[in-house]
JSON list of C-alpha atoms in Angstrom, two decimals:
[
{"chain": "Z", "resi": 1, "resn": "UNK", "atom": "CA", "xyz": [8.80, -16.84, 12.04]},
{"chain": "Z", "resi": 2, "resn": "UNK", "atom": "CA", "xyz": [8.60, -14.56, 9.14]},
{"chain": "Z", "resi": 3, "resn": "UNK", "atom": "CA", "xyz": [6.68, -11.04, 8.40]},
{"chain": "Z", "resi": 4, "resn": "UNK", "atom": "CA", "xyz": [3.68, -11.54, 6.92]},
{"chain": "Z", "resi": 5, "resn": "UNK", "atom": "CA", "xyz": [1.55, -8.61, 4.60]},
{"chain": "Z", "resi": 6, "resn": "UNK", "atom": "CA", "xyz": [-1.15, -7.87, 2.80]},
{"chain": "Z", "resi": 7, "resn": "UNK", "atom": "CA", "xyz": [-1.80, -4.60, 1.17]},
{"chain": "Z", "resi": 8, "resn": "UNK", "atom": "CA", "xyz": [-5.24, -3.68, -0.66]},
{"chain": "Z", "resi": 9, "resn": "UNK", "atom": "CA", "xyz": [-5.61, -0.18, -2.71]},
{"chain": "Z", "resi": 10, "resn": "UNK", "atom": "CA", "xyz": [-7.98, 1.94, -4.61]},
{"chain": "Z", "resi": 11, "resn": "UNK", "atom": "CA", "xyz": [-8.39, 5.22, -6.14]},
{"chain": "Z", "resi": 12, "resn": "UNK", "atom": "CA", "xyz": [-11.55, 7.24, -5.00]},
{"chain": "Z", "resi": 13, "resn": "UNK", "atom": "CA", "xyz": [-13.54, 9.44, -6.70]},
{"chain": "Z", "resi": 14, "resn": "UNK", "atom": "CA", "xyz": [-13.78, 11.83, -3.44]},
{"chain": "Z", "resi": 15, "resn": "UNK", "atom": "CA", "xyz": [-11.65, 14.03, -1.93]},
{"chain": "Z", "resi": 16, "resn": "UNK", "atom": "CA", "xyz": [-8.89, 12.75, 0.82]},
{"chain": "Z", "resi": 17, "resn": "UNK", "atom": "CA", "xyz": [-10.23, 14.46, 3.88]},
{"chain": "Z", "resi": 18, "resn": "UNK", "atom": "CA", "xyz": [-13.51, 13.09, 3.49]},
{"chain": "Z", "resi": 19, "resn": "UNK", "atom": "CA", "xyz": [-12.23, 9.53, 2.77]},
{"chain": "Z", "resi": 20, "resn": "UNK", "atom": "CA", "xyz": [-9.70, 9.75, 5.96]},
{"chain": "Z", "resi": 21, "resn": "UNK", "atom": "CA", "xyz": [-12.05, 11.03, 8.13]},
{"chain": "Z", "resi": 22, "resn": "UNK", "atom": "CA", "xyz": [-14.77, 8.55, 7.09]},
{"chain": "Z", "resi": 23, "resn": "UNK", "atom": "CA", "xyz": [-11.95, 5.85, 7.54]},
{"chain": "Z", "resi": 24, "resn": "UNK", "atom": "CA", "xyz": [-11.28, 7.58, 11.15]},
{"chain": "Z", "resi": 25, "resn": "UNK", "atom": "CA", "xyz": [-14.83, 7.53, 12.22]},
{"chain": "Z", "resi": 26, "resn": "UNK", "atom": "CA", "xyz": [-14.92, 4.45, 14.23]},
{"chain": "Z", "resi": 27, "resn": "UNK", "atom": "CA", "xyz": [-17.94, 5.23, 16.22]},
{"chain": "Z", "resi": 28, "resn": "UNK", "atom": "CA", "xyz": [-20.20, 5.94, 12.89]},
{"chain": "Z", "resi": 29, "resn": "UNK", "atom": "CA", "xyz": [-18.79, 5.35, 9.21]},
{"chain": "Z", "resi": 30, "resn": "UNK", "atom": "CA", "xyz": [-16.06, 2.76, 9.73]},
{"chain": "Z", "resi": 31, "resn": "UNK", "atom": "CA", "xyz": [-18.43, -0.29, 11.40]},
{"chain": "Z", "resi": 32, "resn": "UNK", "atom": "CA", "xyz": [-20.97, 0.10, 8.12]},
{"chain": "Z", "resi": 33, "resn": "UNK", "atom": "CA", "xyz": [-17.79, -0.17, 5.98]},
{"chain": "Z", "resi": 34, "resn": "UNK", "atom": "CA", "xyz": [-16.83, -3.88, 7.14]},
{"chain": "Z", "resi": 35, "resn": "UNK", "atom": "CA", "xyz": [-17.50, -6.66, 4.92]},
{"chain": "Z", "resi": 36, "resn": "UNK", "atom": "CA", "xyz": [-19.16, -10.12, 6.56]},
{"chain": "Z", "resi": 37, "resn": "UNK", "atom": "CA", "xyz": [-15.72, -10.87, 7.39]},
{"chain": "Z", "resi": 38, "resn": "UNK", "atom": "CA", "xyz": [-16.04, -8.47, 10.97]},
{"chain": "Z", "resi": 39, "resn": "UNK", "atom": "CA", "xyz": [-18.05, -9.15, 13.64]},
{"chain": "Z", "resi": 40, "resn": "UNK", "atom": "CA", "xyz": [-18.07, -8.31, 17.34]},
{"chain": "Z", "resi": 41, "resn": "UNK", "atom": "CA", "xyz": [-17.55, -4.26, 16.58]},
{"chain": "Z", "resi": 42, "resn": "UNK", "atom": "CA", "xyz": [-17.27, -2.49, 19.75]},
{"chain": "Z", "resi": 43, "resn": "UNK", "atom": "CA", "xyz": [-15.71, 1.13, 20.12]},
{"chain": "Z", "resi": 44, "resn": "UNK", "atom": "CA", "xyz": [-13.96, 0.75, 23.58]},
{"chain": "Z", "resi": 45, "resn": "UNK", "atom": "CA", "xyz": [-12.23, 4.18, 23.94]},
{"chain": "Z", "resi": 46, "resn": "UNK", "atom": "CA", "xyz": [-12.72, 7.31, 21.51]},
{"chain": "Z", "resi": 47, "resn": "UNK", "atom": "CA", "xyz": [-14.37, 6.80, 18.37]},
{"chain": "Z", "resi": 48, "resn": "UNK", "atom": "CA", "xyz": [-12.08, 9.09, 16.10]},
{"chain": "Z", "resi": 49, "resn": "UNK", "atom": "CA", "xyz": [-8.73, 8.36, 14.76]},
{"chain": "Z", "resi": 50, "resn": "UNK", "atom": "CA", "xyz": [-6.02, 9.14, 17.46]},
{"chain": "Z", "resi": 51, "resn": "UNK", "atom": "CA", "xyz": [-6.77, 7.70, 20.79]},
{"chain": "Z", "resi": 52, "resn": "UNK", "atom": "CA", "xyz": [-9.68, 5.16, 19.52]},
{"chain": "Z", "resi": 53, "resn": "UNK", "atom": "CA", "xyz": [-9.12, 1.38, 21.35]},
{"chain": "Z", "resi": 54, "resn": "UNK", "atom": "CA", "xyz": [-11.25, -0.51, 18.98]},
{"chain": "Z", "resi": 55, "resn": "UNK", "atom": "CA", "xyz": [-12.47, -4.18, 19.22]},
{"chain": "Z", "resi": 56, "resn": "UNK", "atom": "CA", "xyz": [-13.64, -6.92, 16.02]},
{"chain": "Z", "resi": 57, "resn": "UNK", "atom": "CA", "xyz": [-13.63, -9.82, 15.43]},
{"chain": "Z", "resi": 58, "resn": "UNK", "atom": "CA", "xyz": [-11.57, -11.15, 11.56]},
{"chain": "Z", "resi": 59, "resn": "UNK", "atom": "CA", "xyz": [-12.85, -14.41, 10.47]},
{"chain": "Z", "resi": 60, "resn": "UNK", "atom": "CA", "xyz": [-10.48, -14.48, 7.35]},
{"chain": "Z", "resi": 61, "resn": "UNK", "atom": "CA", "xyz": [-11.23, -18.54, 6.53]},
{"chain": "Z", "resi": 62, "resn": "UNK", "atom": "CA", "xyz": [-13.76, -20.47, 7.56]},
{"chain": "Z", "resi": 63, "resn": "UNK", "atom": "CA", "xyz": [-11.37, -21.59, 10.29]},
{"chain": "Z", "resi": 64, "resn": "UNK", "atom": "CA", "xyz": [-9.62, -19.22, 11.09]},
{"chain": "Z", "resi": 65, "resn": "UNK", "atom": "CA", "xyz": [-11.33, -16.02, 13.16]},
{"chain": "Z", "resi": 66, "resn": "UNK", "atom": "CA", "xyz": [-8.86, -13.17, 14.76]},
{"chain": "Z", "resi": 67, "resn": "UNK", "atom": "CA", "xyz": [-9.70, -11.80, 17.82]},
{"chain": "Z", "resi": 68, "resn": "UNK", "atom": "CA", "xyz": [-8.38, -8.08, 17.71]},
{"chain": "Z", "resi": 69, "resn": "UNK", "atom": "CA", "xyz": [-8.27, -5.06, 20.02]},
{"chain": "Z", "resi": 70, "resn": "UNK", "atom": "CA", "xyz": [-6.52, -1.81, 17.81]},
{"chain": "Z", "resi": 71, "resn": "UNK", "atom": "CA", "xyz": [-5.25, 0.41, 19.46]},
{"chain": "Z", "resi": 72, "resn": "UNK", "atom": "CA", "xyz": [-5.29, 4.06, 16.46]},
{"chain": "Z", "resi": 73, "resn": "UNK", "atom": "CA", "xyz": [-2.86, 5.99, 16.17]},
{"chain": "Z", "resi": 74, "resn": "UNK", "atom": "CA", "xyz": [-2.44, 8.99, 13.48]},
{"chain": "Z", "resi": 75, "resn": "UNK", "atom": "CA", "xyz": [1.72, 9.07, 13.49]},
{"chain": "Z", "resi": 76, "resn": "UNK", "atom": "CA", "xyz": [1.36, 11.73, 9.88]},
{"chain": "Z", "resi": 77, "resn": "UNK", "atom": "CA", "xyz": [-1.43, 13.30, 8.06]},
{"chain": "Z", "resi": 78, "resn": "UNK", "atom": "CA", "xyz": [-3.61, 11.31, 6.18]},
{"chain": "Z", "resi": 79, "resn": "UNK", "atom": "CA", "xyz": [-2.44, 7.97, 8.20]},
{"chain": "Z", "resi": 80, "resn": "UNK", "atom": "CA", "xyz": [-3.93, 5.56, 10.75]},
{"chain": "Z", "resi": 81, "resn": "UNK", "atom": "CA", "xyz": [-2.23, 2.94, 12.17]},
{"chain": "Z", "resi": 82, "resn": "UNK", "atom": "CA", "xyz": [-4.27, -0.09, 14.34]},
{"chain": "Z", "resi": 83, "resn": "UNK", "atom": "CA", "xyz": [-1.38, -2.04, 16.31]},
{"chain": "Z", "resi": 84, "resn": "UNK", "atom": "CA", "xyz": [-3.33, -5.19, 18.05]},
{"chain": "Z", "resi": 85, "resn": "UNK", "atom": "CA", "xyz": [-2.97, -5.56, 21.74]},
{"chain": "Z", "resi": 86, "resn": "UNK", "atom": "CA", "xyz": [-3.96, -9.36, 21.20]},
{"chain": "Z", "resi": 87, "resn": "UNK", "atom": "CA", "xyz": [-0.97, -9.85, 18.36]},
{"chain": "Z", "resi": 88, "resn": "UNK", "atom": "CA", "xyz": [1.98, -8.65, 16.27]},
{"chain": "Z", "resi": 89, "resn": "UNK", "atom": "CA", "xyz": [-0.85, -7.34, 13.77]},
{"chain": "Z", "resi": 90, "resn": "UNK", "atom": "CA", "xyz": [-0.30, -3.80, 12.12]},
{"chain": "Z", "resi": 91, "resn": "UNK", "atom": "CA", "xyz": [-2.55, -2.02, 9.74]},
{"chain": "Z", "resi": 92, "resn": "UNK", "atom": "CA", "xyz": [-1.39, 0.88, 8.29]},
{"chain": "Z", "resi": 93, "resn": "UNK", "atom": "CA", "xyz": [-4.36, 2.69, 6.03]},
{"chain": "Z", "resi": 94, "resn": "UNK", "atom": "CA", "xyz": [-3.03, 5.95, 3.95]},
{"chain": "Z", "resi": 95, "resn": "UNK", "atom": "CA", "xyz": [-4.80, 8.39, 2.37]},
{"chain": "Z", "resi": 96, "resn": "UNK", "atom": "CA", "xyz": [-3.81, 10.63, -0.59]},
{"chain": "Z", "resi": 97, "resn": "UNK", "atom": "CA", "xyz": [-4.80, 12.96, -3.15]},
{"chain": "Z", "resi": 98, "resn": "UNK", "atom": "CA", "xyz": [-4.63, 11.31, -6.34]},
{"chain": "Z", "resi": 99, "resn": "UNK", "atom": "CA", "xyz": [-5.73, 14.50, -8.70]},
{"chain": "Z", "resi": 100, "resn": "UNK", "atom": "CA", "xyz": [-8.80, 16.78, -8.37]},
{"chain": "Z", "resi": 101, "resn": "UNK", "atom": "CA", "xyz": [-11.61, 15.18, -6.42]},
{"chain": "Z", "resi": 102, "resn": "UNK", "atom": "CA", "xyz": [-10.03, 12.04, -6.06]},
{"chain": "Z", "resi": 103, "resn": "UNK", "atom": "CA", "xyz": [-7.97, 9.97, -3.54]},
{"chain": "Z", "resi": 104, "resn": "UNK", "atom": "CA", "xyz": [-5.69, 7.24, -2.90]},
{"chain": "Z", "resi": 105, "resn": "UNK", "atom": "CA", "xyz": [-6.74, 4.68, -0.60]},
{"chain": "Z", "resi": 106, "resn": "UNK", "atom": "CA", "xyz": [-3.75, 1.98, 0.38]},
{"chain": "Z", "resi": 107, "resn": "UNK", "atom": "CA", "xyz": [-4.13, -0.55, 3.64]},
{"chain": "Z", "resi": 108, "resn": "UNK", "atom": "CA", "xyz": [-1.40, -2.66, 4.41]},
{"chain": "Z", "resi": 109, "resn": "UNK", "atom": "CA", "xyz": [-1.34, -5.20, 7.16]},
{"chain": "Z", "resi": 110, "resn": "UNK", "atom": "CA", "xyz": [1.89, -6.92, 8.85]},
{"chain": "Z", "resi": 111, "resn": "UNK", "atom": "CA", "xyz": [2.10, -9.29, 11.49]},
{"chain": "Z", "resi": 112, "resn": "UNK", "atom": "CA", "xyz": [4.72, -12.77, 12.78]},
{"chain": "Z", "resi": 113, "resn": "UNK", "atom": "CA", "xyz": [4.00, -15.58, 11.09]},
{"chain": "Z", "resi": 114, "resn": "UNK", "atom": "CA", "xyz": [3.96, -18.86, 11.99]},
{"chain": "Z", "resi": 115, "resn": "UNK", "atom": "CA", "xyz": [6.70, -20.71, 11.22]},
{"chain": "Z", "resi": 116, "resn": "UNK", "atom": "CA", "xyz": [7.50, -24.07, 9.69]},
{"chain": "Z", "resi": 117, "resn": "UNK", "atom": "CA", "xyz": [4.59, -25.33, 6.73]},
{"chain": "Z", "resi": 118, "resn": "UNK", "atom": "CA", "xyz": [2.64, -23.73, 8.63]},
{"chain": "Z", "resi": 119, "resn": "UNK", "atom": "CA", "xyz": [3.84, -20.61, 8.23]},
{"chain": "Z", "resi": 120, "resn": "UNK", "atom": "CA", "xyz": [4.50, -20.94, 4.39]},
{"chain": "Z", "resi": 121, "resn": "UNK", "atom": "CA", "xyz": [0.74, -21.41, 3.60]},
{"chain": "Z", "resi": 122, "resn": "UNK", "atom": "CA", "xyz": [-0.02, -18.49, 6.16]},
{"chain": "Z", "resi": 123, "resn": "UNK", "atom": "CA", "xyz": [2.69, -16.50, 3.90]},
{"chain": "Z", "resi": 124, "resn": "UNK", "atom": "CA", "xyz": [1.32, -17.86, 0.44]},
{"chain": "Z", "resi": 125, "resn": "UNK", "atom": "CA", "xyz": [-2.30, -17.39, 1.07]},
{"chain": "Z", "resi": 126, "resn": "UNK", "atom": "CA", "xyz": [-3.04, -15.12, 3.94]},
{"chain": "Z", "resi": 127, "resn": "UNK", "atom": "CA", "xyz": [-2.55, -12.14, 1.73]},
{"chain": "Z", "resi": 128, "resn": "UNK", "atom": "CA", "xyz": [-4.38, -12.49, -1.07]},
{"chain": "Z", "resi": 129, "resn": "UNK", "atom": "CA", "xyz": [-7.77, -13.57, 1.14]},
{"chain": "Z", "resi": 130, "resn": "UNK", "atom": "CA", "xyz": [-7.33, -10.58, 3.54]},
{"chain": "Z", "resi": 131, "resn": "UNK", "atom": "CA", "xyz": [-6.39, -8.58, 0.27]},
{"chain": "Z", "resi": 132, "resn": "UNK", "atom": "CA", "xyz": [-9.65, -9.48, -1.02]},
{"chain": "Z", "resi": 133, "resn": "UNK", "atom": "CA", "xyz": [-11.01, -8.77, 2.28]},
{"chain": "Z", "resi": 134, "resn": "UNK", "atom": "CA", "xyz": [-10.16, -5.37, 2.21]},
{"chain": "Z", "resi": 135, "resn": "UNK", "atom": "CA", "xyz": [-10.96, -5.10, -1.77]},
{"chain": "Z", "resi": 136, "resn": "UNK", "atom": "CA", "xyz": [-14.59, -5.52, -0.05]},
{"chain": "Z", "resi": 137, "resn": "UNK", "atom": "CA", "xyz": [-14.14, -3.02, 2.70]},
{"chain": "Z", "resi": 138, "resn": "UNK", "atom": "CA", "xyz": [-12.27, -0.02, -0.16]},
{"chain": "Z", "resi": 139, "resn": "UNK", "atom": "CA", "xyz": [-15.26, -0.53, -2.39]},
{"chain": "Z", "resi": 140, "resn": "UNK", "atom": "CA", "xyz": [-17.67, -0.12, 0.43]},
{"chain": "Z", "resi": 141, "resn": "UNK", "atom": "CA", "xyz": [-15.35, 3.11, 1.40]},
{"chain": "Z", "resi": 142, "resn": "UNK", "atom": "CA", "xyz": [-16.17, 3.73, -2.13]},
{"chain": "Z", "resi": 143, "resn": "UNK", "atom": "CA", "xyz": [-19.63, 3.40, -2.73]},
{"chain": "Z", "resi": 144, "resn": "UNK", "atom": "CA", "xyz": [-19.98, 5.32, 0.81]},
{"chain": "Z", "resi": 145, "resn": "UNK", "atom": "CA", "xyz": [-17.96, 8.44, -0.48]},
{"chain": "Z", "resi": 146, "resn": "UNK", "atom": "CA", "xyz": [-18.90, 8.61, -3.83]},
{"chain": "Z", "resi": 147, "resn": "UNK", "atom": "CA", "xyz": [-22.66, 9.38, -3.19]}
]
């Protein structure tokens, strides 16, 4: 079984704290940021950053739909991290200045693979569709920021 990731990024024309905390705002912002790949949004526990238990549902291929409950963490500044109670999932989003008025925006996910074929056409394409998942989700993050 080998580690699987993905990792999306963009630079935003808004400042970091207001792109975190629109990233950490689980019970407002963050469901209007999802692309048509979420469903199923429910804020369990919390609603922002540390301490939120969030629950969606992924479907990354027409197939293939993740059932996910994140637990968020916020282990440094400018970082959340969703571990799935349901998997080995991890997404890690970061947020940084990136010069005046502008940020940094990098999510990476990890998880198990599968193993055998399987698991090397989950490694060879799984990233690049949920990195063009989140490419969807950033520019939403975007055009929500940048108004």
């Amino acid at each position: 079984m080998a580690q699987v990731e993905a990792t999306a990024e963009r630079i935003i024309a808004a400042d970091a704290e207001t792109v975190f905390d629109t990233l950490a705002d689980y019970s407002g912002a963050r469901e209007k940021l999802l692309p048509e790949h979420f469903s199923a949004y429910e804020v369990r526990e919390g609603g922002d950053g540390e301490g939120t238990l969030v629950h969606w549902k992924l479907q990354a291929t027409s197939k293939r739909v993740r059932d996910c409950l994140l637990e968020v963490t916020e282990p440094t500044d400018g970082q959340l991290v969703e571990k799935d109670r349901n998997s080995s999932m991890v997404t890690t989003w970061t947020v940084t200045p990136a010069g005046e008025g502008r940020s940094r925006a990098v999510v990476t996910t990890v998880w198990n693979g599968a193993g055998g074929i399987g698991g090397f056409f989950e490694k060879t394409f799984a990233p690049k569709g949920l990195g063009r998942i989140y490419d969807a989700l950033l520019a939403n993050l975007a055009a929500h920021v940048e108004k």
